[in-house]
mmCIF file of C-alpha atoms and ligand atoms in Angstrom:
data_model
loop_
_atom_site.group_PDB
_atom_site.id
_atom_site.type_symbol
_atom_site.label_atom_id
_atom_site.label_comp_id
_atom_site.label_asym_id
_atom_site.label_seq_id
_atom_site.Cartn_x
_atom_site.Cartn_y
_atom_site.Cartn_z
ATOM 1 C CA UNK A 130 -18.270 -190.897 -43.485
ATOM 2 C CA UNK A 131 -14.299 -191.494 -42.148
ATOM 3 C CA UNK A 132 -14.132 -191.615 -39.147
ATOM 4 C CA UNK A 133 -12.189 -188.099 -39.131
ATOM 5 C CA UNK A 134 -15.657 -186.516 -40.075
ATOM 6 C CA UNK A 135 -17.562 -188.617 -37.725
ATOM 7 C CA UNK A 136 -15.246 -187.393 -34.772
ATOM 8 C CA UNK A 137 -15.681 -184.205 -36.354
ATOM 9 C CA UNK A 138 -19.477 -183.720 -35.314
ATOM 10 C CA UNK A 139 -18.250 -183.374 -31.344
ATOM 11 C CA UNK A 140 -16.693 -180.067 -31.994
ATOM 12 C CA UNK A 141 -20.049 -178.807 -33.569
ATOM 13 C CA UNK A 142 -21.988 -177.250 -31.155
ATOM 14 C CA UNK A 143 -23.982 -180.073 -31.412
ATOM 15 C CA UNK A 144 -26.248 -182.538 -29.524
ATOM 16 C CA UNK A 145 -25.510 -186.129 -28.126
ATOM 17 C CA UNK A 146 -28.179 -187.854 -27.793
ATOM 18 C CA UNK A 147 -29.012 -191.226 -25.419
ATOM 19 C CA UNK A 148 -31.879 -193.472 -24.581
ATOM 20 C CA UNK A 149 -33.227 -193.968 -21.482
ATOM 21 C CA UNK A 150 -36.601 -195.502 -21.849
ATOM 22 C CA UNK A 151 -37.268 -195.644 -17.990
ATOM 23 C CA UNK A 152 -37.499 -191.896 -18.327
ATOM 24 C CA UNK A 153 -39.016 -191.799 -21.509
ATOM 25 C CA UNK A 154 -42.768 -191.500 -20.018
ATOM 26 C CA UNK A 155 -44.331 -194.785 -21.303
ATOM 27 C CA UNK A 156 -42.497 -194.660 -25.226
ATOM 28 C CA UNK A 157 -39.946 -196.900 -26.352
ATOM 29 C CA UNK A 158 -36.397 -196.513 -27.307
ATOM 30 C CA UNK A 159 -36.942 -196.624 -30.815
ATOM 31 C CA UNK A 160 -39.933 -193.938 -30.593
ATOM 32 C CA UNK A 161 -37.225 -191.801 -29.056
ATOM 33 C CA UNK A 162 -34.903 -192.273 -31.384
ATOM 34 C CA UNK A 163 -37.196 -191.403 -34.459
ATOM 35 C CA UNK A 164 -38.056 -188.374 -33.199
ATOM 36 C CA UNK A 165 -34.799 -187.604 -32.049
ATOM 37 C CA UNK A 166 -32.917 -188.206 -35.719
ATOM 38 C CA UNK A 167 -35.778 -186.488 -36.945
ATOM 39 C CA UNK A 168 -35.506 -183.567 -34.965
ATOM 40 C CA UNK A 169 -31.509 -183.129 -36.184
ATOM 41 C CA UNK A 170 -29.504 -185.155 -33.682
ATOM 42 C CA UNK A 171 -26.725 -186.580 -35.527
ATOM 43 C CA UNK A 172 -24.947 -188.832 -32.657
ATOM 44 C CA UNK A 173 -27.353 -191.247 -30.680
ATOM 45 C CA UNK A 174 -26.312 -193.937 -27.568
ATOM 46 C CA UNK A 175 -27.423 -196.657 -27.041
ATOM 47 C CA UNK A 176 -28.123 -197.000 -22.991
ATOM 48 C CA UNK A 177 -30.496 -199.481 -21.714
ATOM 49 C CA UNK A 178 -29.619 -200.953 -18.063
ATOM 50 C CA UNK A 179 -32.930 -202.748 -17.394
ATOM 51 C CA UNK A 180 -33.335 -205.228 -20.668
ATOM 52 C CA UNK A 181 -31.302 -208.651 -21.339
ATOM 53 C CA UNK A 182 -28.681 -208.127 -23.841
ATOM 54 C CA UNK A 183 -30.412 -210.397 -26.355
ATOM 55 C CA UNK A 184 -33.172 -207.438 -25.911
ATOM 56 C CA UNK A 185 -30.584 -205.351 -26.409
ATOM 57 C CA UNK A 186 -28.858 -206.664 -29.577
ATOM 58 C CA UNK A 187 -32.409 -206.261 -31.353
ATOM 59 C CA UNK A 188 -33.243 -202.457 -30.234
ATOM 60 C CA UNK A 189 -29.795 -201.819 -31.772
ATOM 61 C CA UNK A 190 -30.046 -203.360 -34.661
ATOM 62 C CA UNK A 191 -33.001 -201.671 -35.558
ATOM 63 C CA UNK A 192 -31.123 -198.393 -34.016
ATOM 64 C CA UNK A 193 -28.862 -199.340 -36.804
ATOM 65 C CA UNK A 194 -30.984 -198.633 -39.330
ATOM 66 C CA UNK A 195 -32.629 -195.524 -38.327
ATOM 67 C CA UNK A 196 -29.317 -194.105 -37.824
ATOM 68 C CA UNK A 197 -27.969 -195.115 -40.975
ATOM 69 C CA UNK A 198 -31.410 -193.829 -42.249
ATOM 70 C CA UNK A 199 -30.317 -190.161 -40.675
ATOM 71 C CA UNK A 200 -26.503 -190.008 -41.548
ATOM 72 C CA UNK A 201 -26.165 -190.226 -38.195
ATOM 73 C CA UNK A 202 -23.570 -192.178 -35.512
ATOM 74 C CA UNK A 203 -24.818 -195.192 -33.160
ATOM 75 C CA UNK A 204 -22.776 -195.247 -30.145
ATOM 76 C CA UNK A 205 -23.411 -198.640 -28.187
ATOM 77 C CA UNK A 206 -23.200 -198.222 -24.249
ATOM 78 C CA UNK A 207 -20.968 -200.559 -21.950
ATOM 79 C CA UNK A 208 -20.508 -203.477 -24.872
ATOM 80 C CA UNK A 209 -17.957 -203.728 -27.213
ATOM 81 C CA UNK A 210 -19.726 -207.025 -28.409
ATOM 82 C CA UNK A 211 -22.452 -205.752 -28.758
ATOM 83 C CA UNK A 212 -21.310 -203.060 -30.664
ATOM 84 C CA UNK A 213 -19.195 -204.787 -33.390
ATOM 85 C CA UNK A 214 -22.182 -206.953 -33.825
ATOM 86 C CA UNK A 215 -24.877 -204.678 -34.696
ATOM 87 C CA UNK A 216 -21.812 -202.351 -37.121
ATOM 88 C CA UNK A 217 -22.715 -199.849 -34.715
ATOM 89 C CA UNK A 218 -19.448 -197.026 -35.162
ATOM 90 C CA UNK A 219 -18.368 -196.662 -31.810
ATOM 91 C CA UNK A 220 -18.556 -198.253 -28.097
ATOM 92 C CA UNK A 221 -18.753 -195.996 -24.677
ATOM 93 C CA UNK A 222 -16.984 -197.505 -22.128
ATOM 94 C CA UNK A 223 -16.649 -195.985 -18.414
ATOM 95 C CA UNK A 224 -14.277 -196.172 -15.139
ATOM 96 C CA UNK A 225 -15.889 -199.678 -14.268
ATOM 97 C CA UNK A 226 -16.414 -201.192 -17.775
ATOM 98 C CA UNK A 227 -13.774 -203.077 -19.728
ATOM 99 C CA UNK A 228 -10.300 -200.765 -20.051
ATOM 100 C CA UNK A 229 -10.266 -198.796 -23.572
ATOM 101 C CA UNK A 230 -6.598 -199.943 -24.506
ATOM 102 C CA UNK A 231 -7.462 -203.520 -24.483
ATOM 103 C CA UNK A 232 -11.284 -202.925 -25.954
ATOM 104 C CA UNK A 233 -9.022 -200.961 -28.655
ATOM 105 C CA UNK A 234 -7.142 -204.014 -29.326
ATOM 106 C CA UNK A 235 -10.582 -206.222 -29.802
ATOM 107 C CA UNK A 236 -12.018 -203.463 -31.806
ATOM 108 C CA UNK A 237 -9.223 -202.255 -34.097
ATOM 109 C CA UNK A 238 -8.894 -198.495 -35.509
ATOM 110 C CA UNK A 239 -11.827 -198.121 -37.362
ATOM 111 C CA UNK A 240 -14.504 -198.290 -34.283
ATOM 112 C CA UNK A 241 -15.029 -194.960 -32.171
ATOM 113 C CA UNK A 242 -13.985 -195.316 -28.445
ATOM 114 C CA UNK A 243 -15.609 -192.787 -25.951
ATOM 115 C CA UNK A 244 -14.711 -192.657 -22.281
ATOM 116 C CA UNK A 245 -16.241 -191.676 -19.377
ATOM 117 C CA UNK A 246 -14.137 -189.115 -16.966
ATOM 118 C CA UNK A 247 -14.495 -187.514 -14.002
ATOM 119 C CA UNK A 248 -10.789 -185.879 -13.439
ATOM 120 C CA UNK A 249 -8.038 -184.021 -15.115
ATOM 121 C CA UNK A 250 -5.895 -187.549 -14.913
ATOM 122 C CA UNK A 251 -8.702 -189.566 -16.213
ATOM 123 C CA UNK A 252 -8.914 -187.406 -19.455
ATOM 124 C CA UNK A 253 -5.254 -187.960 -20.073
ATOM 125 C CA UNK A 254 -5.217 -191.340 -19.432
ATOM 126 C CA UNK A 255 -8.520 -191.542 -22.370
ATOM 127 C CA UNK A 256 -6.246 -190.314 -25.149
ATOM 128 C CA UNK A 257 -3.389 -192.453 -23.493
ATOM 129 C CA UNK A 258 -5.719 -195.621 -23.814
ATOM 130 C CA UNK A 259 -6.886 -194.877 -27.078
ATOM 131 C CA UNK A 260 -9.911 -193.347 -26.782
ATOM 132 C CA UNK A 261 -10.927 -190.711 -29.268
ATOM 133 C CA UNK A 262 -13.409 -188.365 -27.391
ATOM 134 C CA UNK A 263 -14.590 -188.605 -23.678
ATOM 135 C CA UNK A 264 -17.940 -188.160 -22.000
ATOM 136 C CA UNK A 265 -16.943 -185.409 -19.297
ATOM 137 C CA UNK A 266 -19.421 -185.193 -15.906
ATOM 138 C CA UNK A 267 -21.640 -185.330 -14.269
ATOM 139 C CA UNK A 268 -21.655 -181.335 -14.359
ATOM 140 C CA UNK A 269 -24.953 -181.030 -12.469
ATOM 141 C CA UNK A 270 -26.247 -183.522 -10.216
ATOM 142 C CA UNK A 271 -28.279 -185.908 -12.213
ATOM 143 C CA UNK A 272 -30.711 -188.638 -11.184
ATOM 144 C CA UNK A 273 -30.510 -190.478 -14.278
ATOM 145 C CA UNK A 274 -27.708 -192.963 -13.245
ATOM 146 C CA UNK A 275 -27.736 -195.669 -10.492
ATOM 147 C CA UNK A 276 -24.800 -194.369 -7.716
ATOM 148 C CA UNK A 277 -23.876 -191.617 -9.741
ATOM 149 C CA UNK A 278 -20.354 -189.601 -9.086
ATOM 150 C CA UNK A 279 -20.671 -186.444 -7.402
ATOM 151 C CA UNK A 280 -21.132 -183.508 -9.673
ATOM 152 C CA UNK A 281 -17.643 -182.297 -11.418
ATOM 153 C CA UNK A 282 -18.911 -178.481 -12.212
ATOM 154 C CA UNK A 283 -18.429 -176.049 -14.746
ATOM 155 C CA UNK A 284 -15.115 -175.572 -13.629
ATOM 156 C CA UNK A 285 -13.975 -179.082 -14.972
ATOM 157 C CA UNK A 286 -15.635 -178.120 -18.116
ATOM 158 C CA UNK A 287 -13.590 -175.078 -18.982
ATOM 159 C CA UNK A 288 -10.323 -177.091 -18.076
ATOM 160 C CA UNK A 289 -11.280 -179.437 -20.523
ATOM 161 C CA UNK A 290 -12.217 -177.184 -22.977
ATOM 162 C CA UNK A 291 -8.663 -175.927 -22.813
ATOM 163 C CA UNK A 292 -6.925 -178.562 -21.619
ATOM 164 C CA UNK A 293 -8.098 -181.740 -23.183
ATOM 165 C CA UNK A 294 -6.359 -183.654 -26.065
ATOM 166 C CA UNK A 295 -10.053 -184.674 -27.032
ATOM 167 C CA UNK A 296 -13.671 -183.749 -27.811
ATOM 168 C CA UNK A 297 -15.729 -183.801 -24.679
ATOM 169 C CA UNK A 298 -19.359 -184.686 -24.492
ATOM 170 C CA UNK A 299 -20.210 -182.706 -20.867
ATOM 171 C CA UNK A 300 -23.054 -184.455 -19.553
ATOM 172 C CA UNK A 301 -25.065 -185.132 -16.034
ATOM 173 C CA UNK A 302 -27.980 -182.407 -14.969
ATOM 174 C CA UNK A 303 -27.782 -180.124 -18.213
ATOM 175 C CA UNK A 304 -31.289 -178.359 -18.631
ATOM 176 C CA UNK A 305 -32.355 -176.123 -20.835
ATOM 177 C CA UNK A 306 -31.874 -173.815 -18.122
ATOM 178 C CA UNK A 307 -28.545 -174.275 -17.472
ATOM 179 C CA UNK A 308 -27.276 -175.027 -20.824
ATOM 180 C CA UNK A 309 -25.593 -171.732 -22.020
ATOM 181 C CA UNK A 310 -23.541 -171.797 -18.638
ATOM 182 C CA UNK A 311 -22.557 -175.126 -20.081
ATOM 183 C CA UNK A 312 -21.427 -173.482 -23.227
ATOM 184 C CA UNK A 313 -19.743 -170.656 -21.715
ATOM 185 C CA UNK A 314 -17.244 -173.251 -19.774
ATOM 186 C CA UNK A 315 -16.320 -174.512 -23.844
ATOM 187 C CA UNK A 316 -18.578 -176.724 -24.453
ATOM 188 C CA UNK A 317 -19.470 -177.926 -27.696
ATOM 189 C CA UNK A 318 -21.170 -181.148 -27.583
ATOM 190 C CA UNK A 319 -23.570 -181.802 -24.833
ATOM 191 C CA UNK A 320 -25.808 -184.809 -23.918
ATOM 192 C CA UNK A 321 -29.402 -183.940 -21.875
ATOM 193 C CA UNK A 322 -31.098 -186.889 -21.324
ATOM 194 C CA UNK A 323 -33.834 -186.647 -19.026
ATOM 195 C CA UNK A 324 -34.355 -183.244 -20.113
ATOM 196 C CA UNK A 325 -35.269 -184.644 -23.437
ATOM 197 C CA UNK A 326 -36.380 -188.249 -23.890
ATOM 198 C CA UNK A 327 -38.651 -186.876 -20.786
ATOM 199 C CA UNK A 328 -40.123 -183.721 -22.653
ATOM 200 C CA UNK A 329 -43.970 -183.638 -23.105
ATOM 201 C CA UNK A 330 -42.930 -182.516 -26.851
ATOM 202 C CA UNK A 331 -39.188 -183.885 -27.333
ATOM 203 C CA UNK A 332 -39.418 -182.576 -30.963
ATOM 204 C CA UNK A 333 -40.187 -179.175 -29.487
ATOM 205 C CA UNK A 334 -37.554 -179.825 -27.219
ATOM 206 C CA UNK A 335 -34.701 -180.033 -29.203
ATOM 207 C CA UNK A 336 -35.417 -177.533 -31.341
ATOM 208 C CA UNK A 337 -35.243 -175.645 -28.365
ATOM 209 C CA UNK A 338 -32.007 -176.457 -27.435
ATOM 210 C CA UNK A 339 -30.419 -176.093 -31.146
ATOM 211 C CA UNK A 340 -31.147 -172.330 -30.895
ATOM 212 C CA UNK A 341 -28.810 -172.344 -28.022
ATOM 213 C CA UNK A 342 -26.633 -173.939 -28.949
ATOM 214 C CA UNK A 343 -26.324 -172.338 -32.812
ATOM 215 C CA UNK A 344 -26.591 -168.894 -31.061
ATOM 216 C CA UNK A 345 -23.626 -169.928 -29.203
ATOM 217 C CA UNK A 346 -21.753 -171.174 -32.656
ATOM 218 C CA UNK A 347 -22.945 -167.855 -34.355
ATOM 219 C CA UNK A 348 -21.134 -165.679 -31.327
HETATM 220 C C1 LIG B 595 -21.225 -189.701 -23.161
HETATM 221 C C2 LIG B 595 -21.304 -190.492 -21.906
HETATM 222 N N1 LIG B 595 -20.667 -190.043 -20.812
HETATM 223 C C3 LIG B 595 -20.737 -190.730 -19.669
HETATM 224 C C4 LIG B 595 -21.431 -191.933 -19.608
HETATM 225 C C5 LIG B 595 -21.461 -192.759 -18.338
HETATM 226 O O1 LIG B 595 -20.806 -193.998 -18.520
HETATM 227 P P1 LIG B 595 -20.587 -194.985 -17.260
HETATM 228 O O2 LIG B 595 -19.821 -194.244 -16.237
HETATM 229 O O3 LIG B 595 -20.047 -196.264 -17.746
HETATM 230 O O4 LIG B 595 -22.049 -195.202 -16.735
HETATM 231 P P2 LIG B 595 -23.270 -195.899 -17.483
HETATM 232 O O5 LIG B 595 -23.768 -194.951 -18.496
HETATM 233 O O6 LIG B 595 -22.770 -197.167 -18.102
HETATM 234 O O7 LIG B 595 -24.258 -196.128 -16.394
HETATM 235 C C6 LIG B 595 -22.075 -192.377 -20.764
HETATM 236 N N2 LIG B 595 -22.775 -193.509 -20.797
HETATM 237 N N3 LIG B 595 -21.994 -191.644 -21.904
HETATM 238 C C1 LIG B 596 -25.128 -191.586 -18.178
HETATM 239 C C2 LIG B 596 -24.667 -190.488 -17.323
HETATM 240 N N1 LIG B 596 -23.357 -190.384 -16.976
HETATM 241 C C3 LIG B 596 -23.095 -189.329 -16.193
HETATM 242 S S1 LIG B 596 -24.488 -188.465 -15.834
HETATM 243 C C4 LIG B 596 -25.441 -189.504 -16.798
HETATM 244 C C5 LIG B 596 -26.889 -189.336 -16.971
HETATM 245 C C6 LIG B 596 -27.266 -187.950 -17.384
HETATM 246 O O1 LIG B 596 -28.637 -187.839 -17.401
HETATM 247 P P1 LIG B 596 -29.382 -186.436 -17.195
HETATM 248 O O2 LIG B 596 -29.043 -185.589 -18.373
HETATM 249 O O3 LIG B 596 -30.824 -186.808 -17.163
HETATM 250 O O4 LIG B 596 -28.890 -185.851 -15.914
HETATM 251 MG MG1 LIG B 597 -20.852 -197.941 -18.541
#
C-alpha cells in the first residue's frame, strides 16, 4: 500500500485500534491483536508502558506479522527506534516524546508520523513538524493513561473536523455510548481502548461499534 492509501484509512469511518494489556483482563497483547485484525480493524498501536523495550521489540515483531497478515498498519508508540526496527509503518509520538520534525529527519518520508494534540496551536504545529495525522483528546475523561490531560470535549473535535490540515484519530473516554456524539463533532477515525481490549467479547465488541460507525458513513 503507498503511503497515500495507508493515510487514506483515517478518513474512513474507521477504527484505531491500541494495546493495553494491563486492561486487557488477564490476555496478552498479541491475543488482542488477533482478535482485533480479525474482527476488521485495519490500523493497530503498539502501546505497552509496563514491559522493557527488549520485551517490546519482540511483541512487535510478531505484531508485524499479524498485521502484515491482515493488510493492516502497525503504528509503534513513543519509539522511533523501535519502530524502524521492527518495519513497523509509522511512529506516534506525543507533547513529551521526541519532537516530530527532527524524528522526521531520522525517519525519512516513507514512515507515518502521528501526533498527539490537545489545542488548536498544537494541531498546526503537527502538520508544521511533519506529521501526517494527529491523535486528537482526550475527549472524555479516560483512566487509561498515567497523569492524563484534562478532557478537550466535543467541541475540539468539530474544530478539528473543520479546521485541521490533517486526519484526526479523537481518542480518551469514547464508549460505545458516547460514540455517535463523537461522530456528530466529524469524526471519522476513533480509538476506544478500554472499551475494547476490556470487553468480555471484544469480537462482539467491535462489531458493535462498526455498525456505528458505517451507519454514520451511510448518512
Ligand atoms: C492516537 C493516539 N493519540 C494520543 C496518544 C497519546 O500519546 P502520548 O501523549 O505520548 O501518551 P502515551 O500514549 O505515550 O502515554 C496515543 N498514544 N495515540
Ligand atoms: C493513550 C491515550 N491518550 C489520550 S487518552 C488515551 C487513552 C484512551 O483510553 P480509553 O479509550 O480507555 O479512555
Ligand atoms: Mg507517548
Amino acid at each position: 500500500m503507498t503511503k497515500e492509501g495507508k493515510l487514506k484509512l483515517f478518513s474512513t469511518y474507521t477504527i484505531y485500534g491500541m494495546t493495553a494489556e494491563k486492561f486487557s483482563n488477564g490476555r496478552s497483547n498479541i491475543e488482542v491483536v488477533k482478535v482485533m485484525l480479525d474482527s476488521g480493524i485495519k490500523i493497530i498501536q503498539y502501546r505497552e508502558k509496563y514491559k522493557s523495550l527488549k520485551e517490546k521489540y519482540k511483541e512487535c515483531l510478531e505484531i508485524r506479522k499479524l498485521t502484515e497478515d491482515y493488510e493492516a498498519l502497525l503504528i509503534v508508540n513513543d519509539h522511533a527506534d523501535l519502530c524502524q526496527m521492527v518495519g513497523a509503518d509509522g511512529v506516534h509520538l506525543g507533547q513529551e516524546d521526541l519532537p516530530a520534525d527532527e524524528v522526521r529527519k531520522l525517519l525519512g518520508d516513507k514512515f507515518i508520523i502521528g501526533v498527539t494534540t490537545h489545542t488548536k496551536d498544537q494541531v498546526l504545529k503537527a502538520k508544521e513538524d511533519g506529521a501526517d495525522y494527529v491523535g486528537l483528546g482526550p475527549v472524555f475523561a479516560s483512566f487509561t493513561k498515567d497523569n492524563p490531560h484534562p478532557p478537550i470535549g466535543l467541541e475540539m473535535v468539530k474544530w478539528a473536523a473543520e479546521n485541521s490540515p490533517l486526519p484526526f484519530v479523537a481518542i480518551g473516554g469514547i464508549k460505545e455510548h458516547n460514540l455517535k456524539e463523537v461522530l456528530a463533532s466529524g469524526a471519522r477515525c476513533i480509538c476506544a481502548v478500554t472499551e475494547i481490549v476490556g470487553a468480555d467479547d471484544i469480537r462482539k465488541k467491535i462489531e458493535s461499534l462498526f455498525k456505528i460507525l458505517k451507519s454514520f458513513e451511510r448518512s
